[in-house]
mmCIF file with all atom_site columns, N, CA and C in Angstrom:
data_model
loop_
_atom_site.group_PDB
_atom_site.id
_atom_site.type_symbol
_atom_site.label_atom_id
_atom_site.label_alt_id
_atom_site.label_comp_id
_atom_site.label_asym_id
_atom_site.label_entity_id
_atom_site.label_seq_id
_atom_site.pdbx_PDB_ins_code
_atom_site.Cartn_x
_atom_site.Cartn_y
_atom_site.Cartn_z
_atom_site.occupancy
_atom_site.B_iso_or_equiv
_atom_site.pdbx_formal_charge
_atom_site.auth_seq_id
_atom_site.auth_comp_id
_atom_site.auth_asym_id
_atom_site.auth_atom_id
_atom_site.pdbx_PDB_model_num
ATOM 1   N N  . MET A 1 1  ? 22.171 -70.015 24.497  1.00 49.00 ? 30  MET A N  1
ATOM 2   C CA . MET A 1 1  ? 22.463 -70.000 22.776  1.00 49.00 ? 30  MET A CA 1
ATOM 3   C C  . MET A 1 1  ? 22.393 -71.850 22.541  1.00 49.00 ? 30  MET A C  1
ATOM 4   N N  . SER A 1 2  ? 21.672 -71.603 21.691  1.00 55.00 ? 31  SER A N  1
ATOM 5   C CA . SER A 1 2  ? 20.976 -73.254 21.152  1.00 55.00 ? 31  SER A CA 1
ATOM 6   C C  . SER A 1 2  ? 22.042 -73.674 20.338  1.00 55.00 ? 31  SER A C  1
ATOM 7   N N  . GLU A 1 3  ? 22.418 -75.007 20.063  1.00 64.00 ? 32  GLU A N  1
ATOM 8   C CA . GLU A 1 3  ? 23.165 -75.775 18.894  1.00 64.00 ? 32  GLU A CA 1
ATOM 9   C C  . GLU A 1 3  ? 22.555 -75.766 18.122  1.00 64.00 ? 32  GLU A C  1
ATOM 10  N N  . LEU A 1 4  ? 23.198 -76.072 16.952  1.00 53.00 ? 33  LEU A N  1
ATOM 11  C CA . LEU A 1 4  ? 22.385 -76.049 15.305  1.00 53.00 ? 33  LEU A CA 1
ATOM 12  C C  . LEU A 1 4  ? 22.476 -77.528 15.503  1.00 53.00 ? 33  LEU A C  1
ATOM 13  N N  . ALA A 1 5  ? 21.089 -78.208 14.373  1.00 59.00 ? 34  ALA A N  1
ATOM 14  C CA . ALA A 1 5  ? 21.254 -79.649 14.043  1.00 59.00 ? 34  ALA A CA 1
ATOM 15  C C  . ALA A 1 5  ? 22.817 -79.643 13.308  1.00 59.00 ? 34  ALA A C  1
ATOM 16  N N  . PRO A 1 6  ? 23.276 -80.939 13.180  1.00 65.00 ? 35  PRO A N  1
ATOM 17  C CA . PRO A 1 6  ? 24.295 -81.651 12.605  1.00 65.00 ? 35  PRO A CA 1
ATOM 18  C C  . PRO A 1 6  ? 24.002 -81.387 11.052  1.00 65.00 ? 35  PRO A C  1
ATOM 19  N N  . GLY A 1 7  ? 24.962 -80.613 10.242  1.00 61.00 ? 36  GLY A N  1
ATOM 20  C CA . GLY A 1 7  ? 24.645 -80.539 8.834   1.00 61.00 ? 36  GLY A CA 1
ATOM 21  C C  . GLY A 1 7  ? 23.755 -79.289 8.565   1.00 61.00 ? 36  GLY A C  1
ATOM 22  N N  . SER A 1 8  ? 23.308 -78.454 9.768   1.00 57.00 ? 37  SER A N  1
ATOM 23  C CA . SER A 1 8  ? 22.578 -77.148 9.382   1.00 57.00 ? 37  SER A CA 1
ATOM 24  C C  . SER A 1 8  ? 23.573 -76.069 9.696   1.00 57.00 ? 37  SER A C  1
ATOM 25  N N  . GLN A 1 9  ? 23.359 -74.818 9.070   1.00 58.00 ? 38  GLN A N  1
ATOM 26  C CA . GLN A 1 9  ? 24.199 -73.689 9.089   1.00 58.00 ? 38  GLN A CA 1
ATOM 27  C C  . GLN A 1 9  ? 23.468 -72.120 9.125   1.00 58.00 ? 38  GLN A C  1
ATOM 28  N N  . THR A 1 10 ? 23.729 -71.419 9.284   1.00 55.00 ? 39  THR A N  1
ATOM 29  C CA . THR A 1 10 ? 23.172 -69.926 9.358   1.00 55.00 ? 39  THR A CA 1
ATOM 30  C C  . THR A 1 10 ? 23.364 -69.437 8.341   1.00 55.00 ? 39  THR A C  1
ATOM 31  N N  . VAL A 1 11 ? 22.598 -68.699 7.914   1.00 54.00 ? 40  VAL A N  1
ATOM 32  C CA . VAL A 1 11 ? 22.581 -67.961 6.182   1.00 54.00 ? 40  VAL A CA 1
ATOM 33  C C  . VAL A 1 11 ? 22.475 -66.490 6.391   1.00 54.00 ? 40  VAL A C  1
ATOM 34  N N  . LEU A 1 12 ? 23.051 -65.611 6.297   1.00 51.00 ? 41  LEU A N  1
ATOM 35  C CA . LEU A 1 12 ? 22.983 -64.479 6.364   1.00 51.00 ? 41  LEU A CA 1
ATOM 36  C C  . LEU A 1 12 ? 22.419 -63.717 5.053   1.00 51.00 ? 41  LEU A C  1
ATOM 37  N N  . ASP A 1 13 ? 21.381 -62.940 5.459   1.00 47.00 ? 42  ASP A N  1
ATOM 38  C CA . ASP A 1 13 ? 20.394 -62.091 4.599   1.00 47.00 ? 42  ASP A CA 1
ATOM 39  C C  . ASP A 1 13 ? 21.020 -61.111 4.101   1.00 47.00 ? 42  ASP A C  1
ATOM 40  N N  . GLU A 1 14 ? 21.988 -60.687 2.978   1.00 48.00 ? 43  GLU A N  1
ATOM 41  C CA . GLU A 1 14 ? 22.623 -59.593 2.608   1.00 48.00 ? 43  GLU A CA 1
ATOM 42  C C  . GLU A 1 14 ? 22.056 -58.657 1.560   1.00 48.00 ? 43  GLU A C  1
ATOM 43  N N  . ARG A 1 15 ? 20.632 -58.858 1.745   1.00 44.00 ? 44  ARG A N  1
ATOM 44  C CA . ARG A 1 15 ? 19.624 -58.088 0.281   1.00 44.00 ? 44  ARG A CA 1
ATOM 45  C C  . ARG A 1 15 ? 20.023 -56.816 0.789   1.00 44.00 ? 44  ARG A C  1
ATOM 46  N N  . THR A 1 16 ? 20.144 -56.039 -0.463  1.00 44.00 ? 45  THR A N  1
ATOM 47  C CA . THR A 1 16 ? 20.856 -54.633 0.246   1.00 44.00 ? 45  THR A CA 1
ATOM 48  C C  . THR A 1 16 ? 19.513 -53.166 -0.039  1.00 44.00 ? 45  THR A C  1
ATOM 49  N N  . GLU A 1 17 ? 18.101 -53.786 -0.616  1.00 47.00 ? 46  GLU A N  1
ATOM 50  C CA . GLU A 1 17 ? 17.277 -52.923 -0.764  1.00 47.00 ? 46  GLU A CA 1
ATOM 51  C C  . GLU A 1 17 ? 16.668 -52.860 0.628   1.00 47.00 ? 46  GLU A C  1
ATOM 52  N N  . LEU A 1 18 ? 16.414 -51.544 1.225   1.00 46.00 ? 47  LEU A N  1
ATOM 53  C CA . LEU A 1 18 ? 15.399 -51.779 2.418   1.00 46.00 ? 47  LEU A CA 1
ATOM 54  C C  . LEU A 1 18 ? 14.105 -50.710 2.114   1.00 46.00 ? 47  LEU A C  1
ATOM 55  N N  . PHE A 1 19 ? 13.020 -51.409 2.857   1.00 46.00 ? 48  PHE A N  1
ATOM 56  C CA . PHE A 1 19 ? 11.816 -51.052 2.376   1.00 46.00 ? 48  PHE A CA 1
ATOM 57  C C  . PHE A 1 19 ? 11.089 -50.474 3.584   1.00 46.00 ? 48  PHE A C  1
ATOM 58  N N  . GLU A 1 20 ? 10.640 -49.935 3.587   1.00 54.00 ? 49  GLU A N  1
ATOM 59  C CA . GLU A 1 20 ? 9.697  -49.319 4.832   1.00 54.00 ? 49  GLU A CA 1
ATOM 60  C C  . GLU A 1 20 ? 8.705  -50.063 5.092   1.00 54.00 ? 49  GLU A C  1
ATOM 61  N N  . ASP A 1 21 ? 7.868  -49.743 6.582   1.00 51.00 ? 50  ASP A N  1
ATOM 62  C CA . ASP A 1 21 ? 6.477  -50.353 6.553   1.00 51.00 ? 50  ASP A CA 1
ATOM 63  C C  . ASP A 1 21 ? 5.463  -49.888 5.491   1.00 51.00 ? 50  ASP A C  1
ATOM 64  N N  . GLY A 1 22 ? 4.761  -51.391 5.026   1.00 51.00 ? 51  GLY A N  1
ATOM 65  C CA . GLY A 1 22 ? 3.838  -50.825 3.870   1.00 51.00 ? 51  GLY A CA 1
ATOM 66  C C  . GLY A 1 22 ? 4.221  -50.803 2.306   1.00 51.00 ? 51  GLY A C  1
ATOM 67  N N  . ASP A 1 23 ? 5.683  -50.853 2.453   1.00 50.00 ? 52  ASP A N  1
ATOM 68  C CA . ASP A 1 23 ? 6.387  -50.615 0.894   1.00 50.00 ? 52  ASP A CA 1
ATOM 69  C C  . ASP A 1 23 ? 5.676  -51.845 -0.135  1.00 50.00 ? 52  ASP A C  1
ATOM 70  N N  . GLN A 1 24 ? 5.488  -52.958 0.586   1.00 46.00 ? 53  GLN A N  1
ATOM 71  C CA . GLN A 1 24 ? 4.865  -54.319 -0.201  1.00 46.00 ? 53  GLN A CA 1
ATOM 72  C C  . GLN A 1 24 ? 3.919  -54.175 -0.922  1.00 46.00 ? 53  GLN A C  1
ATOM 73  N N  . ASP A 1 25 ? 2.908  -52.966 -0.324  1.00 59.00 ? 54  ASP A N  1
ATOM 74  C CA . ASP A 1 25 ? 1.596  -52.834 -0.702  1.00 59.00 ? 54  ASP A CA 1
ATOM 75  C C  . ASP A 1 25 ? 1.693  -51.498 -1.944  1.00 59.00 ? 54  ASP A C  1
ATOM 76  N N  . ARG A 1 26 ? 2.892  -51.070 -2.072  1.00 82.00 ? 55  ARG A N  1
ATOM 77  C CA . ARG A 1 26 ? 3.138  -49.838 -3.123  1.00 82.00 ? 55  ARG A CA 1
ATOM 78  C C  . ARG A 1 26 ? 3.228  -50.058 -4.715  1.00 82.00 ? 55  ARG A C  1
ATOM 79  N N  . PHE A 1 27 ? 2.647  -49.148 -5.593  1.00 89.00 ? 56  PHE A N  1
ATOM 80  C CA . PHE A 1 27 ? 2.617  -49.265 -7.003  1.00 89.00 ? 56  PHE A CA 1
ATOM 81  C C  . PHE A 1 27 ? 3.645  -48.216 -7.497  1.00 89.00 ? 56  PHE A C  1
ATOM 82  N N  . SER A 1 28 ? 4.051  -48.508 -8.472  1.00 90.00 ? 57  SER A N  1
ATOM 83  C CA . SER A 1 28 ? 4.509  -47.183 -9.251  1.00 90.00 ? 57  SER A CA 1
ATOM 84  C C  . SER A 1 28 ? 3.266  -46.322 -9.943  1.00 90.00 ? 57  SER A C  1
ATOM 85  N N  . HIS A 1 29 ? 2.909  -45.475 -9.981  1.00 92.00 ? 58  HIS A N  1
ATOM 86  C CA . HIS A 1 29 ? 1.832  -44.807 -10.427 1.00 92.00 ? 58  HIS A CA 1
ATOM 87  C C  . HIS A 1 29 ? 2.244  -43.866 -12.088 1.00 92.00 ? 58  HIS A C  1
ATOM 88  N N  . TYR A 1 30 ? 1.526  -44.154 -13.025 1.00 92.00 ? 59  TYR A N  1
ATOM 89  C CA . TYR A 1 30 ? 1.451  -43.214 -14.352 1.00 92.00 ? 59  TYR A CA 1
ATOM 90  C C  . TYR A 1 30 ? 1.133  -41.598 -13.836 1.00 92.00 ? 59  TYR A C  1
ATOM 91  N N  . VAL A 1 31 ? 2.096  -40.891 -14.232 1.00 91.00 ? 60  VAL A N  1
ATOM 92  C CA . VAL A 1 31 ? 1.916  -39.317 -13.962 1.00 91.00 ? 60  VAL A CA 1
ATOM 93  C C  . VAL A 1 31 ? 2.489  -38.905 -15.123 1.00 91.00 ? 60  VAL A C  1
ATOM 94  N N  . PRO A 1 32 ? 2.126  -37.398 -15.250 1.00 89.00 ? 61  PRO A N  1
ATOM 95  C CA . PRO A 1 32 ? 2.585  -36.796 -16.688 1.00 89.00 ? 61  PRO A CA 1
ATOM 96  C C  . PRO A 1 32 ? 4.245  -36.436 -15.931 1.00 89.00 ? 61  PRO A C  1
ATOM 97  N N  . LYS A 1 33 ? 5.179  -36.749 -17.057 1.00 87.00 ? 62  LYS A N  1
ATOM 98  C CA . LYS A 1 33 ? 6.519  -36.532 -16.361 1.00 87.00 ? 62  LYS A CA 1
ATOM 99  C C  . LYS A 1 33 ? 6.912  -35.224 -15.788 1.00 87.00 ? 62  LYS A C  1
ATOM 100 N N  . ASP A 1 34 ? 6.271  -34.134 -16.388 1.00 89.00 ? 63  ASP A N  1
ATOM 101 C CA . ASP A 1 34 ? 6.648  -32.778 -15.779 1.00 89.00 ? 63  ASP A CA 1
ATOM 102 C C  . ASP A 1 34 ? 6.015  -32.641 -14.766 1.00 89.00 ? 63  ASP A C  1
ATOM 103 N N  . LYS A 1 35 ? 4.966  -32.951 -14.449 1.00 90.00 ? 64  LYS A N  1
ATOM 104 C CA . LYS A 1 35 ? 4.018  -32.747 -12.951 1.00 90.00 ? 64  LYS A CA 1
ATOM 105 C C  . LYS A 1 35 ? 4.761  -33.625 -12.010 1.00 90.00 ? 64  LYS A C  1
ATOM 106 N N  . LEU A 1 36 ? 5.450  -35.175 -12.269 1.00 88.00 ? 65  LEU A N  1
ATOM 107 C CA . LEU A 1 36 ? 6.202  -35.904 -11.303 1.00 88.00 ? 65  LEU A CA 1
ATOM 108 C C  . LEU A 1 36 ? 7.153  -34.822 -10.960 1.00 88.00 ? 65  LEU A C  1
ATOM 109 N N  . VAL A 1 37 ? 8.066  -34.379 -12.078 1.00 88.00 ? 66  VAL A N  1
ATOM 110 C CA . VAL A 1 37 ? 9.046  -33.468 -11.523 1.00 88.00 ? 66  VAL A CA 1
ATOM 111 C C  . VAL A 1 37 ? 8.682  -32.516 -10.752 1.00 88.00 ? 66  VAL A C  1
ATOM 112 N N  . ALA A 1 38 ? 7.932  -31.761 -10.917 1.00 90.00 ? 67  ALA A N  1
ATOM 113 C CA . ALA A 1 38 ? 7.792  -30.797 -10.384 1.00 90.00 ? 67  ALA A CA 1
ATOM 114 C C  . ALA A 1 38 ? 7.283  -30.831 -8.742  1.00 90.00 ? 67  ALA A C  1
ATOM 115 N N  . ALA A 1 39 ? 6.200  -31.831 -8.619  1.00 91.00 ? 68  ALA A N  1
ATOM 116 C CA . ALA A 1 39 ? 5.977  -32.483 -7.323  1.00 91.00 ? 68  ALA A CA 1
ATOM 117 C C  . ALA A 1 39 ? 7.059  -33.202 -6.453  1.00 91.00 ? 68  ALA A C  1
ATOM 118 N N  . MET A 1 40 ? 7.855  -33.642 -7.033  1.00 88.00 ? 69  MET A N  1
ATOM 119 C CA . MET A 1 40 ? 9.093  -33.803 -6.418  1.00 88.00 ? 69  MET A CA 1
ATOM 120 C C  . MET A 1 40 ? 10.204 -32.914 -5.977  1.00 88.00 ? 69  MET A C  1
ATOM 121 N N  . VAL A 1 41 ? 10.220 -32.071 -6.732  1.00 90.00 ? 70  VAL A N  1
ATOM 122 C CA . VAL A 1 41 ? 11.023 -30.627 -6.448  1.00 90.00 ? 70  VAL A CA 1
ATOM 123 C C  . VAL A 1 41 ? 10.373 -29.717 -5.307  1.00 90.00 ? 70  VAL A C  1
ATOM 124 N N  . ASN A 1 42 ? 9.004  -29.410 -5.583  1.00 92.00 ? 71  ASN A N  1
ATOM 125 C CA . ASN A 1 42 ? 8.145  -28.826 -4.735  1.00 92.00 ? 71  ASN A CA 1
ATOM 126 C C  . ASN A 1 42 ? 7.578  -29.407 -3.606  1.00 92.00 ? 71  ASN A C  1
ATOM 127 N N  . GLY A 1 43 ? 7.281  -30.686 -3.633  1.00 92.00 ? 72  GLY A N  1
ATOM 128 C CA . GLY A 1 43 ? 6.581  -31.271 -2.519  1.00 92.00 ? 72  GLY A CA 1
ATOM 129 C C  . GLY A 1 43 ? 4.824  -31.499 -2.468  1.00 92.00 ? 72  GLY A C  1
ATOM 130 N N  . THR A 1 44 ? 4.798  -31.396 -3.906  1.00 93.00 ? 73  THR A N  1
ATOM 131 C CA . THR A 1 44 ? 3.082  -30.902 -3.901  1.00 93.00 ? 73  THR A CA 1
ATOM 132 C C  . THR A 1 44 ? 2.652  -32.171 -4.775  1.00 93.00 ? 73  THR A C  1
ATOM 133 N N  . PRO A 1 45 ? 1.291  -32.878 -4.128  1.00 93.00 ? 74  PRO A N  1
ATOM 134 C CA . PRO A 1 45 ? 0.798  -33.732 -4.614  1.00 93.00 ? 74  PRO A CA 1
ATOM 135 C C  . PRO A 1 45 ? 0.370  -33.870 -6.428  1.00 93.00 ? 74  PRO A C  1
ATOM 136 N N  . VAL A 1 46 ? 0.231  -35.254 -6.670  1.00 92.00 ? 75  VAL A N  1
ATOM 137 C CA . VAL A 1 46 ? -0.101 -35.631 -7.990  1.00 92.00 ? 75  VAL A CA 1
ATOM 138 C C  . VAL A 1 46 ? -1.291 -36.550 -8.218  1.00 92.00 ? 75  VAL A C  1
ATOM 139 N N  . VAL A 1 47 ? -1.615 -36.352 -9.120  1.00 92.00 ? 76  VAL A N  1
ATOM 140 C CA . VAL A 1 47 ? -2.849 -37.244 -9.432  1.00 92.00 ? 76  VAL A CA 1
ATOM 141 C C  . VAL A 1 47 ? -2.490 -38.622 -10.451 1.00 92.00 ? 76  VAL A C  1
ATOM 142 N N  . ALA A 1 48 ? -2.538 -39.561 -10.021 1.00 92.00 ? 77  ALA A N  1
ATOM 143 C CA . ALA A 1 48 ? -2.383 -40.754 -11.128 1.00 92.00 ? 77  ALA A CA 1
ATOM 144 C C  . ALA A 1 48 ? -3.501 -40.825 -11.996 1.00 92.00 ? 77  ALA A C  1
ATOM 145 N N  . LEU A 1 49 ? -3.154 -41.892 -13.360 1.00 91.00 ? 78  LEU A N  1
ATOM 146 C CA . LEU A 1 49 ? -4.013 -42.151 -14.053 1.00 91.00 ? 78  LEU A CA 1
ATOM 147 C C  . LEU A 1 49 ? -5.412 -42.993 -13.295 1.00 91.00 ? 78  LEU A C  1
ATOM 148 N N  . CYS A 1 50 ? -5.168 -43.695 -12.213 1.00 92.00 ? 79  CYS A N  1
ATOM 149 C CA . CYS A 1 50 ? -5.844 -44.354 -11.563 1.00 92.00 ? 79  CYS A CA 1
ATOM 150 C C  . CYS A 1 50 ? -6.631 -43.522 -10.353 1.00 92.00 ? 79  CYS A C  1
ATOM 151 N N  . GLY A 1 51 ? -6.488 -42.364 -10.345 1.00 91.00 ? 80  GLY A N  1
ATOM 152 C CA . GLY A 1 51 ? -6.833 -41.460 -9.055  1.00 91.00 ? 80  GLY A CA 1
ATOM 153 C C  . GLY A 1 51 ? -6.188 -41.265 -7.804  1.00 91.00 ? 80  GLY A C  1
ATOM 154 N N  . LYS A 1 52 ? -5.242 -42.095 -7.862  1.00 91.00 ? 81  LYS A N  1
ATOM 155 C CA . LYS A 1 52 ? -4.409 -42.034 -6.398  1.00 91.00 ? 81  LYS A CA 1
ATOM 156 C C  . LYS A 1 52 ? -3.947 -40.434 -6.418  1.00 91.00 ? 81  LYS A C  1
ATOM 157 N N  . VAL A 1 53 ? -4.125 -40.068 -5.316  1.00 91.00 ? 82  VAL A N  1
ATOM 158 C CA . VAL A 1 53 ? -3.443 -38.424 -5.211  1.00 91.00 ? 82  VAL A CA 1
ATOM 159 C C  . VAL A 1 53 ? -2.186 -38.888 -3.953  1.00 91.00 ? 82  VAL A C  1
ATOM 160 N N  . TRP A 1 54 ? -0.943 -38.522 -4.191  1.00 89.00 ? 83  TRP A N  1
ATOM 161 C CA . TRP A 1 54 ? 0.054  -38.495 -3.518  1.00 89.00 ? 83  TRP A CA 1
ATOM 162 C C  . TRP A 1 54 ? 1.190  -37.652 -3.587  1.00 89.00 ? 83  TRP A C  1
ATOM 163 N N  . VAL A 1 55 ? 2.247  -37.278 -2.741  1.00 91.00 ? 84  VAL A N  1
ATOM 164 C CA . VAL A 1 55 ? 3.507  -36.630 -2.692  1.00 91.00 ? 84  VAL A CA 1
ATOM 165 C C  . VAL A 1 55 ? 4.510  -37.397 -3.139  1.00 91.00 ? 84  VAL A C  1
ATOM 166 N N  . PRO A 1 56 ? 4.981  -37.833 -4.311  1.00 88.00 ? 85  PRO A N  1
ATOM 167 C CA . PRO A 1 56 ? 5.841  -38.621 -4.675  1.00 88.00 ? 85  PRO A CA 1
ATOM 168 C C  . PRO A 1 56 ? 7.395  -38.276 -3.737  1.00 88.00 ? 85  PRO A C  1
ATOM 169 N N  . THR A 1 57 ? 7.970  -39.075 -3.275  1.00 85.00 ? 86  THR A N  1
ATOM 170 C CA . THR A 1 57 ? 9.239  -38.721 -2.695  1.00 85.00 ? 86  THR A CA 1
ATOM 171 C C  . THR A 1 57 ? 10.113 -40.113 -2.987  1.00 85.00 ? 86  THR A C  1
ATOM 172 N N  . LYS A 1 58 ? 9.507  -41.291 -3.626  1.00 83.00 ? 87  LYS A N  1
ATOM 173 C CA . LYS A 1 58 ? 10.613 -42.783 -3.427  1.00 83.00 ? 87  LYS A CA 1
ATOM 174 C C  . LYS A 1 58 ? 10.555 -43.122 -4.852  1.00 83.00 ? 87  LYS A C  1
ATOM 175 N N  . ASN A 1 59 ? 11.660 -43.592 -5.135  1.00 83.00 ? 88  ASN A N  1
ATOM 176 C CA . ASN A 1 59 ? 11.965 -44.327 -6.475  1.00 83.00 ? 88  ASN A CA 1
ATOM 177 C C  . ASN A 1 59 ? 10.914 -45.003 -6.825  1.00 83.00 ? 88  ASN A C  1
ATOM 178 N N  . PRO A 1 60 ? 10.255 -44.860 -8.148  1.00 85.00 ? 89  PRO A N  1
ATOM 179 C CA . PRO A 1 60 ? 9.183  -45.546 -8.645  1.00 85.00 ? 89  PRO A CA 1
ATOM 180 C C  . PRO A 1 60 ? 9.922  -46.913 -9.203  1.00 85.00 ? 89  PRO A C  1
ATOM 181 N N  . GLU A 1 61 ? 10.678 -46.952 -9.844  1.00 86.00 ? 90  GLU A N  1
ATOM 182 C CA . GLU A 1 61 ? 11.612 -47.827 -10.371 1.00 86.00 ? 90  GLU A CA 1
ATOM 183 C C  . GLU A 1 61 ? 11.431 -49.115 -9.228  1.00 86.00 ? 90  GLU A C  1
ATOM 184 N N  . LYS A 1 62 ? 11.442 -49.133 -7.853  1.00 85.00 ? 91  LYS A N  1
ATOM 185 C CA . LYS A 1 62 ? 11.513 -49.864 -6.636  1.00 85.00 ? 91  LYS A CA 1
ATOM 186 C C  . LYS A 1 62 ? 10.373 -50.864 -6.920  1.00 85.00 ? 91  LYS A C  1
ATOM 187 N N  . TYR A 1 63 ? 9.614  -50.173 -7.373  1.00 88.00 ? 92  TYR A N  1
ATOM 188 C CA . TYR A 1 63 ? 7.982  -50.719 -7.283  1.00 88.00 ? 92  TYR A CA 1
ATOM 189 C C  . TYR A 1 63 ? 7.527  -51.382 -8.646  1.00 88.00 ? 92  TYR A C  1
ATOM 190 N N  . PRO A 1 64 ? 6.337  -52.384 -8.704  1.00 91.00 ? 93  PRO A N  1
ATOM 191 C CA . PRO A 1 64 ? 5.891  -52.936 -9.368  1.00 91.00 ? 93  PRO A CA 1
ATOM 192 C C  . PRO A 1 64 ? 4.330  -51.795 -10.169 1.00 91.00 ? 93  PRO A C  1
ATOM 193 N N  . VAL A 1 65 ? 4.788  -51.752 -11.223 1.00 92.00 ? 94  VAL A N  1
ATOM 194 C CA . VAL A 1 65 ? 3.382  -50.660 -11.818 1.00 92.00 ? 94  VAL A CA 1
ATOM 195 C C  . VAL A 1 65 ? 1.780  -50.940 -11.530 1.00 92.00 ? 94  VAL A C  1
ATOM 196 N N  . CYS A 1 66 ? 1.215  -49.889 -11.349 1.00 91.00 ? 95  CYS A N  1
ATOM 197 C CA . CYS A 1 66 ? -0.214 -50.149 -10.783 1.00 91.00 ? 95  CYS A CA 1
ATOM 198 C C  . CYS A 1 66 ? -1.004 -50.694 -11.623 1.00 91.00 ? 95  CYS A C  1
ATOM 199 N N  . PRO A 1 67 ? -1.639 -51.755 -11.412 1.00 91.00 ? 96  PRO A N  1
ATOM 200 C CA . PRO A 1 67 ? -2.225 -52.444 -12.630 1.00 91.00 ? 96  PRO A CA 1
ATOM 201 C C  . PRO A 1 67 ? -3.290 -51.517 -13.394 1.00 91.00 ? 96  PRO A C  1
ATOM 202 N N  . GLU A 1 68 ? -4.336 -51.062 -12.499 1.00 91.00 ? 97  GLU A N  1
ATOM 203 C CA . GLU A 1 68 ? -4.996 -49.734 -13.129 1.00 91.00 ? 97  GLU A CA 1
ATOM 204 C C  . GLU A 1 68 ? -4.700 -48.992 -13.746 1.00 91.00 ? 97  GLU A C  1
ATOM 205 N N  . CYS A 1 69 ? -3.427 -48.214 -13.590 1.00 91.00 ? 98  CYS A N  1
ATOM 206 C CA . CYS A 1 69 ? -3.026 -47.149 -14.099 1.00 91.00 ? 98  CYS A CA 1
ATOM 207 C C  . CYS A 1 69 ? -2.717 -48.136 -15.617 1.00 91.00 ? 98  CYS A C  1
ATOM 208 N N  . LYS A 1 70 ? -1.692 -49.051 -15.410 1.00 92.00 ? 99  LYS A N  1
ATOM 209 C CA . LYS A 1 70 ? -1.495 -49.825 -16.819 1.00 92.00 ? 99  LYS A CA 1
ATOM 210 C C  . LYS A 1 70 ? -2.510 -49.925 -17.703 1.00 92.00 ? 99  LYS A C  1
ATOM 211 N N  . GLU A 1 71 ? -3.742 -50.619 -16.817 1.00 92.00 ? 100 GLU A N  1
ATOM 212 C CA . GLU A 1 71 ? -4.876 -50.824 -18.032 1.00 92.00 ? 100 GLU A CA 1
ATOM 213 C C  . GLU A 1 71 ? -5.356 -49.390 -18.664 1.00 92.00 ? 100 GLU A C  1
ATOM 214 N N  . ILE A 1 72 ? -5.567 -48.267 -17.844 1.00 92.00 ? 101 ILE A N  1
ATOM 215 C CA . ILE A 1 72 ? -5.905 -47.169 -18.119 1.00 92.00 ? 101 ILE A CA 1
ATOM 216 C C  . ILE A 1 72 ? -4.820 -46.621 -19.678 1.00 92.00 ? 101 ILE A C  1
ATOM 217 N N  . TRP A 1 73 ? -3.637 -46.716 -19.250 1.00 91.00 ? 102 TRP A N  1
ATOM 218 C CA . TRP A 1 73 ? -2.436 -46.319 -20.112 1.00 91.00 ? 102 TRP A CA 1
ATOM 219 C C  . TRP A 1 73 ? -3.065 -46.986 -21.168 1.00 91.00 ? 102 TRP A C  1
ATOM 220 N N  . GLN A 1 74 ? -2.929 -48.583 -21.308 1.00 92.00 ? 103 GLN A N  1
ATOM 221 C CA . GLN A 1 74 ? -2.585 -48.993 -22.550 1.00 92.00 ? 103 GLN A CA 1
ATOM 222 C C  . GLN A 1 74 ? -4.353 -48.896 -23.423 1.00 92.00 ? 103 GLN A C  1
ATOM 223 N N  . SER A 1 75 ? -5.490 -48.595 -22.830 1.00 93.00 ? 104 SER A N  1
ATOM 224 C CA . SER A 1 75 ? -6.417 -47.995 -23.397 1.00 93.00 ? 104 SER A CA 1
ATOM 225 C C  . SER A 1 75 ? -6.622 -46.882 -24.022 1.00 93.00 ? 104 SER A C  1
ATOM 226 N N  . LEU A 1 76 ? -5.565 -46.056 -23.526 1.00 88.00 ? 105 LEU A N  1
ATOM 227 C CA . LEU A 1 76 ? -5.671 -44.524 -24.193 1.00 88.00 ? 105 LEU A CA 1
ATOM 228 C C  . LEU A 1 76 ? -4.446 -44.730 -25.216 1.00 88.00 ? 105 LEU A C  1
ATOM 229 N N  . HIS A 1 77 ? -3.605 -45.721 -25.434 1.00 81.00 ? 106 HIS A N  1
ATOM 230 C CA . HIS A 1 77 ? -2.366 -45.850 -26.520 1.00 81.00 ? 106 HIS A CA 1
ATOM 231 C C  . HIS A 1 77 ? -2.507 -47.213 -26.829 1.00 81.00 ? 106 HIS A C  1
ATOM 232 N N  . PRO A 1 78 ? -3.798 -47.642 -27.674 1.00 77.00 ? 107 PRO A N  1
ATOM 233 C CA . PRO A 1 78 ? -3.471 -48.665 -27.930 1.00 77.00 ? 107 PRO A CA 1
ATOM 234 C C  . PRO A 1 78 ? -2.233 -49.358 -28.860 1.00 77.00 ? 107 PRO A C  1
ATOM 235 N N  . GLY A 1 79 ? -2.079 -50.312 -28.918 1.00 71.00 ? 108 GLY A N  1
ATOM 236 C CA . GLY A 1 79 ? -0.543 -50.852 -29.521 1.00 71.00 ? 108 GLY A CA 1
ATOM 237 C C  . GLY A 1 79 ? 0.339  -50.569 -29.102 1.00 71.00 ? 108 GLY A C  1
ATOM 238 N N  . LYS A 1 80 ? 0.424  -49.693 -27.707 1.00 62.00 ? 109 LYS A N  1
ATOM 239 C CA . LYS A 1 80 ? 1.973  -49.840 -27.300 1.00 62.00 ? 109 LYS A CA 1
ATOM 240 C C  . LYS A 1 80 ? 2.110  -50.430 -25.761 1.00 62.00 ? 109 LYS A C  1
#
């Protein structure tokens, strides 16, 4: 076991959010809410505005919004 330098200390990282491999590359995508709920209940895939197809299983609030979905949404709903 090695000694710490004078004046140094060990800091324990106690962040509670657990991420899986690849989560740092994930985005939350825009999908019609009714289709999202049905997909989560039935385990079926959905298609986002940007064209991404996946089976939603994670909480989208943990991830930033997909820039492409956001841009498409804003072009469809100007002023919102």
